[in-house]
PDB file of C-alpha atoms in Angstrom:
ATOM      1  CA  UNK A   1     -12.993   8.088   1.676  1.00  0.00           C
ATOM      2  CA  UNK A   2     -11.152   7.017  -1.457  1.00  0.00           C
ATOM      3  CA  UNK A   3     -13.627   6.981  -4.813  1.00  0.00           C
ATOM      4  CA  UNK A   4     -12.276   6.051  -8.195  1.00  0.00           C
ATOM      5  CA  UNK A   5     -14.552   6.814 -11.172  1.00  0.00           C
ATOM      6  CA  UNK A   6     -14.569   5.708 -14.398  1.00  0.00           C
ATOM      7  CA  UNK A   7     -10.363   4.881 -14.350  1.00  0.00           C
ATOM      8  CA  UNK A   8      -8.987   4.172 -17.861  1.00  0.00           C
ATOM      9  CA  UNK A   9      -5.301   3.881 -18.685  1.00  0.00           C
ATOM     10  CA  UNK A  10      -3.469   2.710 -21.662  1.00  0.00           C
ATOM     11  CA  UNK A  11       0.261   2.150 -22.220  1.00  0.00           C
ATOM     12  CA  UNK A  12       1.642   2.756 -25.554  1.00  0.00           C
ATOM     13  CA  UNK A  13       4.829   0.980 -26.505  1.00  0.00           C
ATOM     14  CA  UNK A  14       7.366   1.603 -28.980  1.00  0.00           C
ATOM     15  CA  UNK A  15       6.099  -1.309 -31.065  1.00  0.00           C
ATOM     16  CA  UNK A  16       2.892   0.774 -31.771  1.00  0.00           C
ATOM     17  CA  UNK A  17       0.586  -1.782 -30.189  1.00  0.00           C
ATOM     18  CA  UNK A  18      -1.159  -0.230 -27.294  1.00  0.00           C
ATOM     19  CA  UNK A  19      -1.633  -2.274 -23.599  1.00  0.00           C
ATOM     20  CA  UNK A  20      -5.649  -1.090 -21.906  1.00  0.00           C
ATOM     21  CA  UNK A  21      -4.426  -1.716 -18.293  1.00  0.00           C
ATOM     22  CA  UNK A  22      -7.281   0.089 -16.658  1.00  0.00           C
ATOM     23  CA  UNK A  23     -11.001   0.205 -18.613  1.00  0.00           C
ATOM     24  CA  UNK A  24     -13.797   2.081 -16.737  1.00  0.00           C
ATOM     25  CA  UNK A  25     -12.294   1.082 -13.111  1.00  0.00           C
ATOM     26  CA  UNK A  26     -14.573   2.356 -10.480  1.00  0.00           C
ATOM     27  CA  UNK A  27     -14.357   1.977  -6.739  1.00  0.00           C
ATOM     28  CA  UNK A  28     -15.231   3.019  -3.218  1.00  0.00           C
ATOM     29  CA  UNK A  29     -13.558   2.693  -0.137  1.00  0.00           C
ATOM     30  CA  UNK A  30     -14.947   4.005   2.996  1.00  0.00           C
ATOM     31  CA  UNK A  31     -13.186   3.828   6.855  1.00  0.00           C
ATOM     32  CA  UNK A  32     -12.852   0.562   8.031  1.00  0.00           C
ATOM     33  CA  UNK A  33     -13.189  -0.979   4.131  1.00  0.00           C
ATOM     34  CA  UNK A  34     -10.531  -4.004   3.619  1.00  0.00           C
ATOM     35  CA  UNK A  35     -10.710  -4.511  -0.445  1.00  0.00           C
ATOM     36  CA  UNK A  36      -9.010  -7.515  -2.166  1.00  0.00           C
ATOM     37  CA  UNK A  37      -8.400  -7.161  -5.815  1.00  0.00           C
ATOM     38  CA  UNK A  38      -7.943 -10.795  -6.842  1.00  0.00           C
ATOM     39  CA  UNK A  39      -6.260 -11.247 -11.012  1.00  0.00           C
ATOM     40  CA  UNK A  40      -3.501 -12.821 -12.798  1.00  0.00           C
ATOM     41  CA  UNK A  41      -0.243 -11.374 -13.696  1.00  0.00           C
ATOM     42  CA  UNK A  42      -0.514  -8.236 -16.232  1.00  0.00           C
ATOM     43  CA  UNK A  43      -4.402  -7.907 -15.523  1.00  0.00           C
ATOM     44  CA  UNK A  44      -4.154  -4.059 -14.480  1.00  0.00           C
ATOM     45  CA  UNK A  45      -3.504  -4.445 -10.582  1.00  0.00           C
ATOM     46  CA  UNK A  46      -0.384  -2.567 -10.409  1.00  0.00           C
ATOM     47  CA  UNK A  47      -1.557   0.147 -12.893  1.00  0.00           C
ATOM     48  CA  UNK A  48      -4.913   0.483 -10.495  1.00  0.00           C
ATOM     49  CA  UNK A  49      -2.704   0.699  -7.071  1.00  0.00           C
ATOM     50  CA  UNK A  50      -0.567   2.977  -8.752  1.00  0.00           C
ATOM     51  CA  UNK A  51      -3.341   5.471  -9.740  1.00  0.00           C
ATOM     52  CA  UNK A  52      -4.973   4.901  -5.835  1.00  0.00           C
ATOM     53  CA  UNK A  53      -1.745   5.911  -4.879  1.00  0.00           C
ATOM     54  CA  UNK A  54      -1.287   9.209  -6.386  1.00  0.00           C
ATOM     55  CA  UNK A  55       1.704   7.978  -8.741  1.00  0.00           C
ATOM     56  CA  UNK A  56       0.140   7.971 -12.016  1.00  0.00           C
ATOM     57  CA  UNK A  57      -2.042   9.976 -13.663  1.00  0.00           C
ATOM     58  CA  UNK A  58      -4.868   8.282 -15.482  1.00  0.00           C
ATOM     59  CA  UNK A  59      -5.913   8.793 -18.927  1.00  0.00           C
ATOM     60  CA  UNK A  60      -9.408   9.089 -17.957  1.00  0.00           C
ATOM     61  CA  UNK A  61     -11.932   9.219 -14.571  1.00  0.00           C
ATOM     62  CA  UNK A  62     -11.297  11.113 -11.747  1.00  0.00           C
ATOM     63  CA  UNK A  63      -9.756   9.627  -8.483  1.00  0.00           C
ATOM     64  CA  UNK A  64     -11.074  11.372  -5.278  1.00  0.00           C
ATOM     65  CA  UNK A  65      -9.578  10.726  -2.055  1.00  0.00           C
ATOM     66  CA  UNK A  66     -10.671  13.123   0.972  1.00  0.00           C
ATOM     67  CA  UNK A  67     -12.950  14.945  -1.422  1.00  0.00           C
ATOM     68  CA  UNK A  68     -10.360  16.287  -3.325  1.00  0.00           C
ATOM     69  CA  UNK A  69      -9.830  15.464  -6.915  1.00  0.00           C
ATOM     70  CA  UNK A  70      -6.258  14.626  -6.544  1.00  0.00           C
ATOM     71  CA  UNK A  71      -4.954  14.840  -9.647  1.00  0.00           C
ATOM     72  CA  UNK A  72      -6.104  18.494 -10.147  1.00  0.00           C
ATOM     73  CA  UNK A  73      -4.006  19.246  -7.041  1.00  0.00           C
ATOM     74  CA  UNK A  74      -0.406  20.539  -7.841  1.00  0.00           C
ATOM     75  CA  UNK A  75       2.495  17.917  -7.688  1.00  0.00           C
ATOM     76  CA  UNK A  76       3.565  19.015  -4.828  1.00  0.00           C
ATOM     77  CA  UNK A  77      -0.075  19.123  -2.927  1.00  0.00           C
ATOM     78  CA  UNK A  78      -0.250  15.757  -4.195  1.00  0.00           C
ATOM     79  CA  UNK A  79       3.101  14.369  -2.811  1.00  0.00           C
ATOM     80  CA  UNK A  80       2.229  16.027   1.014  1.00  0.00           C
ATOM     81  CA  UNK A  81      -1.168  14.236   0.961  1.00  0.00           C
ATOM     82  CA  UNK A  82       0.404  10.707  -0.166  1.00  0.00           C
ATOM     83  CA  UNK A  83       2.426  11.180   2.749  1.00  0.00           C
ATOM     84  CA  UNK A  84       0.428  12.366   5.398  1.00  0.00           C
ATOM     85  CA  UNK A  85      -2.406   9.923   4.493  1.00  0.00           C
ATOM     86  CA  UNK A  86      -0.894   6.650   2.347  1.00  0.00           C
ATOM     87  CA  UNK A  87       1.061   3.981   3.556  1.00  0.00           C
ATOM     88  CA  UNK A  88       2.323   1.646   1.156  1.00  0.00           C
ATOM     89  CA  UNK A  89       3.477  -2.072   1.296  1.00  0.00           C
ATOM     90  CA  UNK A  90       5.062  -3.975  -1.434  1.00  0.00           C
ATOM     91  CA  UNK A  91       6.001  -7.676  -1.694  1.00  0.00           C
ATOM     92  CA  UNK A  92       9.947  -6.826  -2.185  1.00  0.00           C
ATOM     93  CA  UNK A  93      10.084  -4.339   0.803  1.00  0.00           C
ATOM     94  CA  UNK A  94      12.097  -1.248  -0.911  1.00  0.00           C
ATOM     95  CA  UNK A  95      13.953  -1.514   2.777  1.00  0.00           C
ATOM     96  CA  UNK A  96      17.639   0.641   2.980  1.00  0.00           C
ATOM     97  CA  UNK A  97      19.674  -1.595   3.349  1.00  0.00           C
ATOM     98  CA  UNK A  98      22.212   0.377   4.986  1.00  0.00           C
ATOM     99  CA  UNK A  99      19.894   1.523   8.016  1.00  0.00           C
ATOM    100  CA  UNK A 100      18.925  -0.351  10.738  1.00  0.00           C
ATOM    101  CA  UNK A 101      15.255  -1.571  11.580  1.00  0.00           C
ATOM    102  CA  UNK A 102      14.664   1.214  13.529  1.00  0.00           C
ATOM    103  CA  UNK A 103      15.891   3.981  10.811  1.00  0.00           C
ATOM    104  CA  UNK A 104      13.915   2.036   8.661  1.00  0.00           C
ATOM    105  CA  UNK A 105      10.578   2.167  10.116  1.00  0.00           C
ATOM    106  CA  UNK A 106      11.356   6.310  10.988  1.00  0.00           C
ATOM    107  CA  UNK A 107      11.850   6.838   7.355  1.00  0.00           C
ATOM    108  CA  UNK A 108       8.473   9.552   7.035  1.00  0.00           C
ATOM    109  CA  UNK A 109      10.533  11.353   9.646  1.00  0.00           C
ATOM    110  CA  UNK A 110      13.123  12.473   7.145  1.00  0.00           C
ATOM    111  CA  UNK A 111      10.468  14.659   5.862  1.00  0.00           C
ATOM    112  CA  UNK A 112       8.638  15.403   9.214  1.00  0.00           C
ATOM    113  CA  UNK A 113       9.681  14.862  12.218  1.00  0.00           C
ATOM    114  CA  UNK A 114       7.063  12.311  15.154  1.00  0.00           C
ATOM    115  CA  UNK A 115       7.407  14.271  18.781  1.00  0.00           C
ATOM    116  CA  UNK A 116       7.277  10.736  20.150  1.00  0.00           C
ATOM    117  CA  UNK A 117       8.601   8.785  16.986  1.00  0.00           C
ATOM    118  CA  UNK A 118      10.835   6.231  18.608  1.00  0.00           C
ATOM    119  CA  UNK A 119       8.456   5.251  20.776  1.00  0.00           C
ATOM    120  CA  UNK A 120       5.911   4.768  18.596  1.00  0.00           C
ATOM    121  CA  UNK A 121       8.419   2.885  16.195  1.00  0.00           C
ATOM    122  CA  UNK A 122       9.486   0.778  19.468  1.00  0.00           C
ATOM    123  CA  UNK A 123       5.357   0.219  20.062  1.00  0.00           C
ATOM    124  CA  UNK A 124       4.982  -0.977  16.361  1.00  0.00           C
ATOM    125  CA  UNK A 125       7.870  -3.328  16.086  1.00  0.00           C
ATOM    126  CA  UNK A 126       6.541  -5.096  19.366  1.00  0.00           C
ATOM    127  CA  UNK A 127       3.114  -5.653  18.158  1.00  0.00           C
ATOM    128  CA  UNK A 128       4.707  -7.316  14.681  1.00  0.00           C
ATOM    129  CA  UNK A 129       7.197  -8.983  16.773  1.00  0.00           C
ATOM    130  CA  UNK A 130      10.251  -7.887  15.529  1.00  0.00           C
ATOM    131  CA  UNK A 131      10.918  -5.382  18.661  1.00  0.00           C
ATOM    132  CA  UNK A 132      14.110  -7.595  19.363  1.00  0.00           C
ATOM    133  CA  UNK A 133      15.271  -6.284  15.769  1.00  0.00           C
ATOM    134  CA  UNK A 134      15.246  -3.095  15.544  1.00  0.00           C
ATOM    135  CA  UNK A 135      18.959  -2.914  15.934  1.00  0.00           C
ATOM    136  CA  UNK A 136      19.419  -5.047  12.872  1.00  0.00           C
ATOM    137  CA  UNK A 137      19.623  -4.375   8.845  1.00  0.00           C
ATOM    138  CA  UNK A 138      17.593  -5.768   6.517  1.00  0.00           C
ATOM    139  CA  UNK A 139      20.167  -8.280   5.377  1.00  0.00           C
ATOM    140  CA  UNK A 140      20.290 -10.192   8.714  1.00  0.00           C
ATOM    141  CA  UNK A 141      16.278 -10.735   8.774  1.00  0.00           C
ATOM    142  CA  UNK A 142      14.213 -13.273   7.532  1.00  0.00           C
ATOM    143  CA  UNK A 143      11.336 -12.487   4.378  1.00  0.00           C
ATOM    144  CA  UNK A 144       8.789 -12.606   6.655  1.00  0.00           C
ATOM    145  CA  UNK A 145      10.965  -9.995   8.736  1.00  0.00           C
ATOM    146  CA  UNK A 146      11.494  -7.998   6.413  1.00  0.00           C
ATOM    147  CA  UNK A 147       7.825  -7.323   5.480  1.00  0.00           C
ATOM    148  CA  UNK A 148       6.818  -6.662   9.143  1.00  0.00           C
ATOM    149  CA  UNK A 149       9.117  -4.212   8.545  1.00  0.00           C
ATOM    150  CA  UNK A 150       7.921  -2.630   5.745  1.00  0.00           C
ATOM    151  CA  UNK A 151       4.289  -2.792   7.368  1.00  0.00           C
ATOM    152  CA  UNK A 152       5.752  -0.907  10.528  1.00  0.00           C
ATOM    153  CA  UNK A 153       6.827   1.484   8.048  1.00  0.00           C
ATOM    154  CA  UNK A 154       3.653   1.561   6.293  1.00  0.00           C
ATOM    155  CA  UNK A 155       1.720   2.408   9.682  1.00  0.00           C
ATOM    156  CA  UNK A 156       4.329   4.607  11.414  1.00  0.00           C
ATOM    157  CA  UNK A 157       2.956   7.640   9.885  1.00  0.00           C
ATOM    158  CA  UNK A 158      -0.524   6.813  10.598  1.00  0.00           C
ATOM    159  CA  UNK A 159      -1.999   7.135   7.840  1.00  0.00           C
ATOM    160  CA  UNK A 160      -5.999   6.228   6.641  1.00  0.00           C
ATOM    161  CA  UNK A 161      -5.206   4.161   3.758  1.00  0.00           C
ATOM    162  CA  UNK A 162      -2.862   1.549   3.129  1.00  0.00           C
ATOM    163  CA  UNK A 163      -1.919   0.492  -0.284  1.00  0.00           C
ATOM    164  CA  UNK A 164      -0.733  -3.132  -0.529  1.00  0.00           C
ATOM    165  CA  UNK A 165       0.883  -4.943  -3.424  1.00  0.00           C
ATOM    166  CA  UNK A 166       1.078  -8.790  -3.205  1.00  0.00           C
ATOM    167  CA  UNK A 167       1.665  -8.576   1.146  1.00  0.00           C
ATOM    168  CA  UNK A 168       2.520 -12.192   1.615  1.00  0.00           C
ATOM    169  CA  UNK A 169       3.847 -13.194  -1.505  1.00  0.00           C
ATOM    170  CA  UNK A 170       7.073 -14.267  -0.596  1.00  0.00           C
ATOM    171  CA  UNK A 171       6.204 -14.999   3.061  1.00  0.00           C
ATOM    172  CA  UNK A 172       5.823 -18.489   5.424  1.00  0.00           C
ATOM    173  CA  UNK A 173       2.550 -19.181   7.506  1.00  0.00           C
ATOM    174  CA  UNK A 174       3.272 -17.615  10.254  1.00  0.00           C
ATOM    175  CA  UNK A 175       4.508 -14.524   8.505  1.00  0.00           C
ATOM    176  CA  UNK A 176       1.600 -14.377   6.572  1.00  0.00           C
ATOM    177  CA  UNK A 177      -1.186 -14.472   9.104  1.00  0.00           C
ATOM    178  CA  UNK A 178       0.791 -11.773  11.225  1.00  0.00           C
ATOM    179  CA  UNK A 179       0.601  -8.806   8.630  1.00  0.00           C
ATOM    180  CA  UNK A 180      -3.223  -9.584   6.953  1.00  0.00           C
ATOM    181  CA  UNK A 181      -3.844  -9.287  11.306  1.00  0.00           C
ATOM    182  CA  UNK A 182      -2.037  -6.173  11.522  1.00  0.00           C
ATOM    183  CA  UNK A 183      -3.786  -4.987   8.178  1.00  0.00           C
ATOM    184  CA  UNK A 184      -7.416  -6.245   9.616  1.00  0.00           C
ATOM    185  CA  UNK A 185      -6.609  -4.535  12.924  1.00  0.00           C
ATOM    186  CA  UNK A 186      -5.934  -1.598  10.773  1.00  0.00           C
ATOM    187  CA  UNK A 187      -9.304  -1.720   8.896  1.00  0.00           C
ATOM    188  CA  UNK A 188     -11.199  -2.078  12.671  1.00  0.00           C
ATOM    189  CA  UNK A 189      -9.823   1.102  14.034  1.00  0.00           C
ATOM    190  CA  UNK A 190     -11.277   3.199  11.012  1.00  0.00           C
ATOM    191  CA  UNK A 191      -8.520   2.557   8.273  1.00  0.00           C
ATOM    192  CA  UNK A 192      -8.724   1.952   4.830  1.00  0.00           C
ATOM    193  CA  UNK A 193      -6.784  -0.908   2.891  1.00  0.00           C
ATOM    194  CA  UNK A 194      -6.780  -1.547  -0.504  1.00  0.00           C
ATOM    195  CA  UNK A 195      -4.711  -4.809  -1.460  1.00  0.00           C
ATOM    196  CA  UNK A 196      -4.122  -6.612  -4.689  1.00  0.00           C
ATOM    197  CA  UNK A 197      -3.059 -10.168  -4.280  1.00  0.00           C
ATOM    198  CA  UNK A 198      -2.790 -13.923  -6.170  1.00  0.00           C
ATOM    199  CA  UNK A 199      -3.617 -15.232  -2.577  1.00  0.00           C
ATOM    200  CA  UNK A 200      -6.943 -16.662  -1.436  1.00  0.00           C
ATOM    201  CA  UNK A 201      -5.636 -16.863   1.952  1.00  0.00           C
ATOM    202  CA  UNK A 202      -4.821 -13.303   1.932  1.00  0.00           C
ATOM    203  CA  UNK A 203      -8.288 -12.060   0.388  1.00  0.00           C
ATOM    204  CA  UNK A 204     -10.430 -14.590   3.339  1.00  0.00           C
ATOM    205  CA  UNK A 205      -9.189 -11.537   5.379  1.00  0.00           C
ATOM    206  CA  UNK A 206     -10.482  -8.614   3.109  1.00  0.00           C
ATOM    207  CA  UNK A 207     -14.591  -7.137   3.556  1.00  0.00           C
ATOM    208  CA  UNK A 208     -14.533  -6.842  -0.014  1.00  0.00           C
ATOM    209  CA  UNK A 209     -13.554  -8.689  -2.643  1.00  0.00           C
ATOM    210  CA  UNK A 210     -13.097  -7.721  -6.437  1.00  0.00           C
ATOM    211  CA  UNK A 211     -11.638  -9.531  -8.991  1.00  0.00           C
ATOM    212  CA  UNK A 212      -9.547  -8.044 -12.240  1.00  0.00           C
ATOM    213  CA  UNK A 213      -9.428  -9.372 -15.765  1.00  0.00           C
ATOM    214  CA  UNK A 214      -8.233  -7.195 -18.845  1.00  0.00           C
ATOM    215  CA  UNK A 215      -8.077  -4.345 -17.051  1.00  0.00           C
ATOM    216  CA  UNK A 216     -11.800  -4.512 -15.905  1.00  0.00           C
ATOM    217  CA  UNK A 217     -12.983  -4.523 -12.264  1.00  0.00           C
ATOM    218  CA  UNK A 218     -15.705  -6.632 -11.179  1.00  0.00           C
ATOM    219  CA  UNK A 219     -16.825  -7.514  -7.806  1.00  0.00           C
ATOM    220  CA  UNK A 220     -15.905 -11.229  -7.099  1.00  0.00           C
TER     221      UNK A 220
END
């Protein structure tokens, strides 16, 4: 379970006036929980997945994921729980370029090593349809490729929540009905996905639906 009480965060810039990204955000997600965060460019999304995430400290509130309060955990307690149990997907990818679909999708191996990783990288890329790519770069794949890719990535280490930041974005139909499936099929085995998004398409798929304004959290 992922609870977020009471989130506030504020960025100060060097022109002295002060941004209130986050104001009193609070949120629970419980196993098979598909939230939609629905807002408008600069509203606070980012700054909330962030914070769900374990990347960025809030100024206030308390963010408990596993019953742990995760930001009194060390740094490095902090990073080995984001990677056993997070998976995030963002709209440009953050793909190597240099490795091949494959490499890409093992990534969380360069830190610990799957018995049976190919195979589960090999059973992944089938079920987003890109099996007949894994031998490829990113640079020889089409968008909506490229985040299948980045969703096999996401999954690979099977984790309980996903983290999602504008999934379809950039993507065609097709594209775009084959990862908010993979994210719902997620959700129905026991996962958790948390996704922020400009698309009503993409939120018709989520359980829950919230909407952000101002850095406040309401449900929509």
């Amino acid at each position: 379970m992922l609870i977020l009480s009471q989130l506030s965060k504020t960025y100060h810039r060097s022109d002295r006036k002060s941004v209130e990204a986050m104001k009193e955000v609070s949120l629970i997600l419980k196993p098979g929980c598909f939230a939609s965060v629905q807002g408008a460019s600069g509203c606070g999304k980012s700054t909330l997945l962030l914070t769900a995430g374990l990347l960025q400290r809030p100024d206030h509130g308390v963010v408990e994921f596993q019953k742990e309060d995760v930001y009194a955990l060390s740094r490095e307690k902090r990073a080995t729980l984001r990677r056993r149990e997070i998976g995030f997907v963002f709209q440009q990818f953050h793909l190597i370029p240099y490795l091949t679909l494959l490499d890409n999708i093992r990534l969380p191996d360069c830190v610990e090593t799957e018995d049976e990783g190919e195979q589960r990288a090999h059973a992944l890329a089938k079920q987003l349809g890109i099996l007949h790519r894994l031998d490829h770069t990113p640079g020889e794949l089409s968008t909506g490729e490229r985040q299948r890719v980045a969703l096999a990535r996401a999954l690979y280490g099977k984790p309980s929540l996903i983290l999602a930041d504008e999934p379809t974005g950039n993507l065609d139909p097709d594209s775009t009905q084959r990862v908010l499936d993979e994210l719902s099929r997620f959700t129905q085995q026991g996962g958790m996905v948390l996704m922020v998004t400009h698309d009503p398409t993409a939120s018709a798929h989520a359980t829950h639906l919230f909407k952000m304004e101002n850095g406040v959290l309401e449900t929509s």
